[in-house]
Amino acid sequence: MSTSMDLKEIERRAYLSYYGDGLLDIFVGLVIMSIPFHIITDTVWMSGIMIAVLLPLWAGSKRLITIPRMGMVKFGPARTGSLIRMYAAVVVGLFITFLAGLGVFVASGDGIPPWLDVTLGWLVENSLLALGFVSLGILSFGAAMSRISRLYGYGLLGLITLAAGHFLGGSGALCTALWGALVILCGLFMLARFLREYPVAPEEVHNEIG
């Protein structure tokens, strides 16, 4: 029993270290910073393209920066399942964003029901608050599924930043860009610490945990 608990603790620490390189945070921050562009150009429903572009870059960065320092780590089924659920949460969030953007596009025409017109009107007037709560929900779900708890903080930071912009009459694009910049700064700090704590190994090491 003790040995099993020790192995789980070792796997947990390795998992957190492997995803403690800041690259995920920089990736999330870049996605957030792309939102103002989509808001200004009325192409929020196309935000998934940014994810599709950045995902290969993130994977390549892991191979270039993380793997030479920690080796190719293979986690057990529980951890792998957590990551799969996190990625599923991102896909669901993007799908919801797509539907919302498509709904606004379709509703811009004539003949929409009055209740939908009122709902869309409220969302437009309170778009920063709506974006803040949706982002908090997506990032919190991702945090719960992946066990990467700092995603909760990024979601809460987004809600606070966007809510402040809403009540203070700030620019939605500026508030969102500020939120993304703060997340990127956190990622850069983590990356600098990771590079300092994990120098390049003399040769690639392959570890299997779990």
PDB file of C-alpha atoms in Angstrom:
ATOM      1  CA  MET A   1       0.000   0.000   0.000  1.00  0.00           C
ATOM      2  CA  SER A   2       2.810   2.374   0.934  1.00  0.00           C
ATOM      3  CA  THR A   3       4.698   1.548  -2.249  1.00  0.00           C
ATOM      4  CA  SER A   4       1.579   2.237  -4.337  1.00  0.00           C
ATOM      5  CA  MET A   5       1.088   5.611  -2.646  1.00  0.00           C
ATOM      6  CA  ASP A   6       4.754   6.488  -3.192  1.00  0.00           C
ATOM      7  CA  LEU A   7       4.491   5.657  -6.888  1.00  0.00           C
ATOM      8  CA  LYS A   8       1.378   7.801  -7.227  1.00  0.00           C
ATOM      9  CA  GLU A   9       3.125  10.705  -5.509  1.00  0.00           C
ATOM     10  CA  ILE A  10       6.149  10.309  -7.777  1.00  0.00           C
ATOM     11  CA  GLU A  11       3.884  10.283 -10.824  1.00  0.00           C
ATOM     12  CA  ARG A  12       2.008  13.359  -9.556  1.00  0.00           C
ATOM     13  CA  ARG A  13       5.230  15.312  -9.076  1.00  0.00           C
ATOM     14  CA  ALA A  14       6.579  14.237 -12.451  1.00  0.00           C
ATOM     15  CA  TYR A  15       3.297  15.219 -14.085  1.00  0.00           C
ATOM     16  CA  LEU A  16       3.306  18.679 -12.503  1.00  0.00           C
ATOM     17  CA  SER A  17       6.975  19.177 -13.368  1.00  0.00           C
ATOM     18  CA  TYR A  18       6.423  18.088 -16.974  1.00  0.00           C
ATOM     19  CA  TYR A  19       3.638  20.644 -17.366  1.00  0.00           C
ATOM     20  CA  GLY A  20       5.381  23.221 -15.192  1.00  0.00           C
ATOM     21  CA  ASP A  21       7.539  24.502 -18.042  1.00  0.00           C
ATOM     22  CA  GLY A  22       5.226  27.465 -18.686  1.00  0.00           C
ATOM     23  CA  LEU A  23       4.625  26.505 -22.317  1.00  0.00           C
ATOM     24  CA  LEU A  24       0.970  25.660 -21.712  1.00  0.00           C
ATOM     25  CA  ASP A  25       0.529  29.020 -19.971  1.00  0.00           C
ATOM     26  CA  ILE A  26       2.122  30.915 -22.863  1.00  0.00           C
ATOM     27  CA  PHE A  27      -0.110  28.990 -25.260  1.00  0.00           C
ATOM     28  CA  VAL A  28      -3.239  29.879 -23.269  1.00  0.00           C
ATOM     29  CA  GLY A  29      -2.130  33.528 -23.058  1.00  0.00           C
ATOM     30  CA  LEU A  30      -1.607  33.748 -26.815  1.00  0.00           C
ATOM     31  CA  VAL A  31      -5.065  32.315 -27.424  1.00  0.00           C
ATOM     32  CA  ILE A  32      -6.556  34.882 -25.036  1.00  0.00           C
ATOM     33  CA  MET A  33      -4.645  37.712 -26.719  1.00  0.00           C
ATOM     34  CA  SER A  34      -6.087  36.656 -30.077  1.00  0.00           C
ATOM     35  CA  ILE A  35      -9.625  37.280 -28.797  1.00  0.00           C
ATOM     36  CA  PRO A  36      -9.450  41.127 -29.174  1.00  0.00           C
ATOM     37  CA  PHE A  37      -8.619  40.698 -32.861  1.00  0.00           C
ATOM     38  CA  HIS A  38     -11.665  38.484 -33.335  1.00  0.00           C
ATOM     39  CA  ILE A  39     -13.814  40.915 -31.340  1.00  0.00           C
ATOM     40  CA  ILE A  40     -12.712  43.901 -33.433  1.00  0.00           C
ATOM     41  CA  THR A  41     -13.171  42.020 -36.727  1.00  0.00           C
ATOM     42  CA  ASP A  42     -16.406  40.275 -35.639  1.00  0.00           C
ATOM     43  CA  THR A  43     -14.833  36.864 -36.226  1.00  0.00           C
ATOM     44  CA  VAL A  44     -15.102  35.372 -32.724  1.00  0.00           C
ATOM     45  CA  TRP A  45     -16.447  32.177 -34.232  1.00  0.00           C
ATOM     46  CA  MET A  46     -13.097  31.750 -36.032  1.00  0.00           C
ATOM     47  CA  SER A  47     -11.068  31.682 -32.814  1.00  0.00           C
ATOM     48  CA  GLY A  48     -10.641  27.928 -33.205  1.00  0.00           C
ATOM     49  CA  ILE A  49      -8.248  28.614 -36.074  1.00  0.00           C
ATOM     50  CA  MET A  50      -5.830  30.186 -33.592  1.00  0.00           C
ATOM     51  CA  ILE A  51      -5.936  26.988 -31.530  1.00  0.00           C
ATOM     52  CA  ALA A  52      -5.263  24.888 -34.626  1.00  0.00           C
ATOM     53  CA  VAL A  53      -2.254  27.053 -35.493  1.00  0.00           C
ATOM     54  CA  LEU A  54      -0.768  27.162 -31.985  1.00  0.00           C
ATOM     55  CA  LEU A  55      -1.244  23.496 -31.006  1.00  0.00           C
ATOM     56  CA  PRO A  56       1.513  22.207 -33.332  1.00  0.00           C
ATOM     57  CA  LEU A  57       3.771  25.038 -32.135  1.00  0.00           C
ATOM     58  CA  TRP A  58       3.127  24.044 -28.518  1.00  0.00           C
ATOM     59  CA  ALA A  59       3.858  20.384 -29.271  1.00  0.00           C
ATOM     60  CA  GLY A  60       7.039  21.374 -31.100  1.00  0.00           C
ATOM     61  CA  SER A  61       8.114  23.556 -28.182  1.00  0.00           C
ATOM     62  CA  LYS A  62       7.669  20.612 -25.805  1.00  0.00           C
ATOM     63  CA  ARG A  63       9.949  18.513 -28.000  1.00  0.00           C
ATOM     64  CA  LEU A  64      12.501  21.317 -28.254  1.00  0.00           C
ATOM     65  CA  ILE A  65      12.529  22.525 -24.636  1.00  0.00           C
ATOM     66  CA  THR A  66      10.939  20.019 -22.254  1.00  0.00           C
ATOM     67  CA  ILE A  67      11.849  16.588 -23.586  1.00  0.00           C
ATOM     68  CA  PRO A  68      15.624  17.235 -23.805  1.00  0.00           C
ATOM     69  CA  ARG A  69      15.514  18.168 -20.103  1.00  0.00           C
ATOM     70  CA  MET A  70      13.090  15.603 -18.697  1.00  0.00           C
ATOM     71  CA  GLY A  71      13.045  12.866 -21.273  1.00  0.00           C
ATOM     72  CA  MET A  72      10.028  11.364 -23.006  1.00  0.00           C
ATOM     73  CA  VAL A  73       7.672  10.794 -20.086  1.00  0.00           C
ATOM     74  CA  LYS A  74       4.757   8.383 -20.470  1.00  0.00           C
ATOM     75  CA  PHE A  75       2.132   8.729 -17.756  1.00  0.00           C
ATOM     76  CA  GLY A  76      -0.258   6.107 -16.500  1.00  0.00           C
ATOM     77  CA  PRO A  77      -3.856   5.736 -17.711  1.00  0.00           C
ATOM     78  CA  ALA A  78      -5.259   8.059 -15.014  1.00  0.00           C
ATOM     79  CA  ARG A  79      -3.022  10.996 -15.959  1.00  0.00           C
ATOM     80  CA  THR A  80      -3.444  10.358 -19.665  1.00  0.00           C
ATOM     81  CA  GLY A  81      -7.205  10.298 -19.177  1.00  0.00           C
ATOM     82  CA  SER A  82      -7.042  13.611 -17.338  1.00  0.00           C
ATOM     83  CA  LEU A  83      -5.237  15.240 -20.254  1.00  0.00           C
ATOM     84  CA  ILE A  84      -7.692  13.794 -22.752  1.00  0.00           C
ATOM     85  CA  ARG A  85     -10.567  15.244 -20.734  1.00  0.00           C
ATOM     86  CA  MET A  86      -8.809  18.623 -20.611  1.00  0.00           C
ATOM     87  CA  TYR A  87      -8.401  18.641 -24.389  1.00  0.00           C
ATOM     88  CA  ALA A  88     -12.061  17.650 -24.695  1.00  0.00           C
ATOM     89  CA  ALA A  89     -12.970  20.622 -22.517  1.00  0.00           C
ATOM     90  CA  VAL A  90     -11.050  22.927 -24.863  1.00  0.00           C
ATOM     91  CA  VAL A  91     -12.837  21.461 -27.885  1.00  0.00           C
ATOM     92  CA  VAL A  92     -16.234  21.861 -26.198  1.00  0.00           C
ATOM     93  CA  GLY A  93     -15.378  25.449 -25.283  1.00  0.00           C
ATOM     94  CA  LEU A  94     -14.388  26.225 -28.855  1.00  0.00           C
ATOM     95  CA  PHE A  95     -17.580  24.601 -30.124  1.00  0.00           C
ATOM     96  CA  ILE A  96     -19.647  26.756 -27.767  1.00  0.00           C
ATOM     97  CA  THR A  97     -17.744  29.837 -28.966  1.00  0.00           C
ATOM     98  CA  PHE A  98     -18.382  28.830 -32.553  1.00  0.00           C
ATOM     99  CA  LEU A  99     -22.106  28.367 -31.933  1.00  0.00           C
ATOM    100  CA  ALA A 100     -22.316  31.705 -30.107  1.00  0.00           C
ATOM    101  CA  GLY A 101     -20.562  33.530 -32.916  1.00  0.00           C
ATOM    102  CA  LEU A 102     -22.637  31.764 -35.539  1.00  0.00           C
ATOM    103  CA  GLY A 103     -25.798  32.618 -33.609  1.00  0.00           C
ATOM    104  CA  VAL A 104     -24.896  36.296 -33.506  1.00  0.00           C
ATOM    105  CA  PHE A 105     -24.144  36.203 -37.236  1.00  0.00           C
ATOM    106  CA  VAL A 106     -27.438  34.531 -38.101  1.00  0.00           C
ATOM    107  CA  ALA A 107     -29.399  36.721 -35.698  1.00  0.00           C
ATOM    108  CA  SER A 108     -28.055  39.838 -37.362  1.00  0.00           C
ATOM    109  CA  GLY A 109     -30.620  39.241 -40.087  1.00  0.00           C
ATOM    110  CA  ASP A 110     -34.353  39.852 -39.971  1.00  0.00           C
ATOM    111  CA  GLY A 111     -37.091  37.673 -38.583  1.00  0.00           C
ATOM    112  CA  ILE A 112     -35.473  36.509 -35.332  1.00  0.00           C
ATOM    113  CA  PRO A 113     -37.777  35.735 -32.370  1.00  0.00           C
ATOM    114  CA  PRO A 114     -38.240  38.598 -29.862  1.00  0.00           C
ATOM    115  CA  TRP A 115     -36.873  36.545 -26.951  1.00  0.00           C
ATOM    116  CA  LEU A 116     -33.696  35.834 -28.905  1.00  0.00           C
ATOM    117  CA  ASP A 117     -33.385  39.490 -29.819  1.00  0.00           C
ATOM    118  CA  VAL A 118     -33.612  40.434 -26.124  1.00  0.00           C
ATOM    119  CA  THR A 119     -31.105  37.766 -25.122  1.00  0.00           C
ATOM    120  CA  LEU A 120     -28.605  38.824 -27.773  1.00  0.00           C
ATOM    121  CA  GLY A 121     -29.119  42.444 -26.793  1.00  0.00           C
ATOM    122  CA  TRP A 122     -28.246  41.633 -23.182  1.00  0.00           C
ATOM    123  CA  LEU A 123     -25.185  39.645 -24.258  1.00  0.00           C
ATOM    124  CA  VAL A 124     -23.967  42.519 -26.415  1.00  0.00           C
ATOM    125  CA  GLU A 125     -24.441  45.024 -23.594  1.00  0.00           C
ATOM    126  CA  ASN A 126     -22.710  42.739 -21.082  1.00  0.00           C
ATOM    127  CA  SER A 127     -20.297  41.004 -23.438  1.00  0.00           C
ATOM    128  CA  LEU A 128     -17.284  41.389 -21.123  1.00  0.00           C
ATOM    129  CA  LEU A 129     -19.116  39.802 -18.197  1.00  0.00           C
ATOM    130  CA  ALA A 130     -20.420  37.000 -20.405  1.00  0.00           C
ATOM    131  CA  LEU A 131     -16.933  36.343 -21.786  1.00  0.00           C
ATOM    132  CA  GLY A 132     -15.498  36.388 -18.277  1.00  0.00           C
ATOM    133  CA  PHE A 133     -17.926  33.791 -16.933  1.00  0.00           C
ATOM    134  CA  VAL A 134     -17.623  31.563 -20.013  1.00  0.00           C
ATOM    135  CA  SER A 135     -13.816  31.705 -19.818  1.00  0.00           C
ATOM    136  CA  LEU A 136     -13.905  30.937 -16.089  1.00  0.00           C
ATOM    137  CA  GLY A 137     -16.100  27.926 -16.770  1.00  0.00           C
ATOM    138  CA  ILE A 138     -13.905  26.573 -19.578  1.00  0.00           C
ATOM    139  CA  LEU A 139     -10.618  27.052 -17.707  1.00  0.00           C
ATOM    140  CA  SER A 140     -12.070  25.677 -14.464  1.00  0.00           C
ATOM    141  CA  PHE A 141     -13.311  22.586 -16.262  1.00  0.00           C
ATOM    142  CA  GLY A 142      -9.903  22.199 -17.884  1.00  0.00           C
ATOM    143  CA  ALA A 143      -8.231  22.553 -14.483  1.00  0.00           C
ATOM    144  CA  ALA A 144     -10.521  19.961 -12.908  1.00  0.00           C
ATOM    145  CA  MET A 145      -9.918  17.481 -15.697  1.00  0.00           C
ATOM    146  CA  SER A 146      -6.149  17.965 -16.012  1.00  0.00           C
ATOM    147  CA  ARG A 147      -5.384  18.558 -12.303  1.00  0.00           C
ATOM    148  CA  ILE A 148      -3.390  21.657 -13.348  1.00  0.00           C
ATOM    149  CA  SER A 149      -4.744  23.948 -10.643  1.00  0.00           C
ATOM    150  CA  ARG A 150      -3.251  27.221 -11.911  1.00  0.00           C
ATOM    151  CA  LEU A 151      -5.836  27.180 -14.715  1.00  0.00           C
ATOM    152  CA  TYR A 152      -8.400  28.059 -12.029  1.00  0.00           C
ATOM    153  CA  GLY A 153      -6.347  31.169 -11.287  1.00  0.00           C
ATOM    154  CA  TYR A 154      -6.197  32.181 -14.942  1.00  0.00           C
ATOM    155  CA  GLY A 155      -9.957  31.817 -15.251  1.00  0.00           C
ATOM    156  CA  LEU A 156     -10.523  33.900 -12.120  1.00  0.00           C
ATOM    157  CA  LEU A 157      -8.006  36.496 -13.333  1.00  0.00           C
ATOM    158  CA  GLY A 158      -9.935  36.751 -16.593  1.00  0.00           C
ATOM    159  CA  LEU A 159     -13.250  37.217 -14.808  1.00  0.00           C
ATOM    160  CA  ILE A 160     -11.799  39.934 -12.548  1.00  0.00           C
ATOM    161  CA  THR A 161     -10.112  41.754 -15.434  1.00  0.00           C
ATOM    162  CA  LEU A 162     -13.141  41.641 -17.708  1.00  0.00           C
ATOM    163  CA  ALA A 163     -15.581  42.517 -14.920  1.00  0.00           C
ATOM    164  CA  ALA A 164     -13.436  45.529 -14.018  1.00  0.00           C
ATOM    165  CA  GLY A 165     -13.505  46.601 -17.657  1.00  0.00           C
ATOM    166  CA  HIS A 166     -17.281  46.163 -17.756  1.00  0.00           C
ATOM    167  CA  PHE A 167     -18.034  48.225 -14.648  1.00  0.00           C
ATOM    168  CA  LEU A 168     -15.359  50.852 -15.341  1.00  0.00           C
ATOM    169  CA  GLY A 169     -16.312  51.252 -18.972  1.00  0.00           C
ATOM    170  CA  GLY A 170     -12.986  49.985 -20.281  1.00  0.00           C
ATOM    171  CA  SER A 171     -12.256  48.718 -23.765  1.00  0.00           C
ATOM    172  CA  GLY A 172     -13.127  45.055 -24.168  1.00  0.00           C
ATOM    173  CA  ALA A 173     -10.199  44.449 -26.500  1.00  0.00           C
ATOM    174  CA  LEU A 174      -7.769  46.178 -24.119  1.00  0.00           C
ATOM    175  CA  CYS A 175      -9.024  44.269 -21.065  1.00  0.00           C
ATOM    176  CA  THR A 176      -8.785  40.945 -22.875  1.00  0.00           C
ATOM    177  CA  ALA A 177      -5.297  41.757 -24.167  1.00  0.00           C
ATOM    178  CA  LEU A 178      -4.236  42.685 -20.620  1.00  0.00           C
ATOM    179  CA  TRP A 179      -5.559  39.372 -19.319  1.00  0.00           C
ATOM    180  CA  GLY A 180      -3.677  37.456 -21.989  1.00  0.00           C
ATOM    181  CA  ALA A 181      -0.480  39.434 -21.361  1.00  0.00           C
ATOM    182  CA  LEU A 182      -0.602  38.621 -17.635  1.00  0.00           C
ATOM    183  CA  VAL A 183      -1.005  34.915 -18.374  1.00  0.00           C
ATOM    184  CA  ILE A 184       1.922  35.034 -20.806  1.00  0.00           C
ATOM    185  CA  LEU A 185       4.069  36.793 -18.201  1.00  0.00           C
ATOM    186  CA  CYS A 186       3.279  33.992 -15.736  1.00  0.00           C
ATOM    187  CA  GLY A 187       4.238  31.460 -18.387  1.00  0.00           C
ATOM    188  CA  LEU A 188       7.526  33.228 -19.143  1.00  0.00           C
ATOM    189  CA  PHE A 189       8.373  33.312 -15.440  1.00  0.00           C
ATOM    190  CA  MET A 190       7.667  29.578 -15.148  1.00  0.00           C
ATOM    191  CA  LEU A 191       9.687  28.869 -18.286  1.00  0.00           C
ATOM    192  CA  ALA A 192      12.697  30.785 -16.940  1.00  0.00           C
ATOM    193  CA  ARG A 193      12.479  28.857 -13.659  1.00  0.00           C
ATOM    194  CA  PHE A 194      12.094  25.548 -15.522  1.00  0.00           C
ATOM    195  CA  LEU A 195      15.182  26.218 -17.669  1.00  0.00           C
ATOM    196  CA  ARG A 196      17.156  27.067 -14.540  1.00  0.00           C
ATOM    197  CA  GLU A 197      16.037  24.029 -12.547  1.00  0.00           C
ATOM    198  CA  TYR A 198      16.251  21.498 -15.379  1.00  0.00           C
ATOM    199  CA  PRO A 199      19.389  21.914 -17.497  1.00  0.00           C
ATOM    200  CA  VAL A 200      19.669  19.908 -20.696  1.00  0.00           C
ATOM    201  CA  ALA A 201      20.382  16.245 -19.953  1.00  0.00           C
ATOM    202  CA  PRO A 202      23.564  14.808 -21.480  1.00  0.00           C
ATOM    203  CA  GLU A 203      21.479  12.363 -23.452  1.00  0.00           C
ATOM    204  CA  GLU A 204      17.780  11.825 -23.982  1.00  0.00           C
ATOM    205  CA  VAL A 205      16.208   9.738 -21.257  1.00  0.00           C
ATOM    206  CA  HIS A 206      13.017   7.757 -21.754  1.00  0.00           C
ATOM    207  CA  ASN A 207      10.968   7.303 -18.608  1.00  0.00           C
ATOM    208  CA  GLU A 208       7.760   5.381 -18.164  1.00  0.00           C
ATOM    209  CA  ILE A 209       5.697   6.182 -15.107  1.00  0.00           C
ATOM    210  CA  GLY A 210       2.480   4.530 -14.067  1.00  0.00           C
TER     211      GLY A 210
END
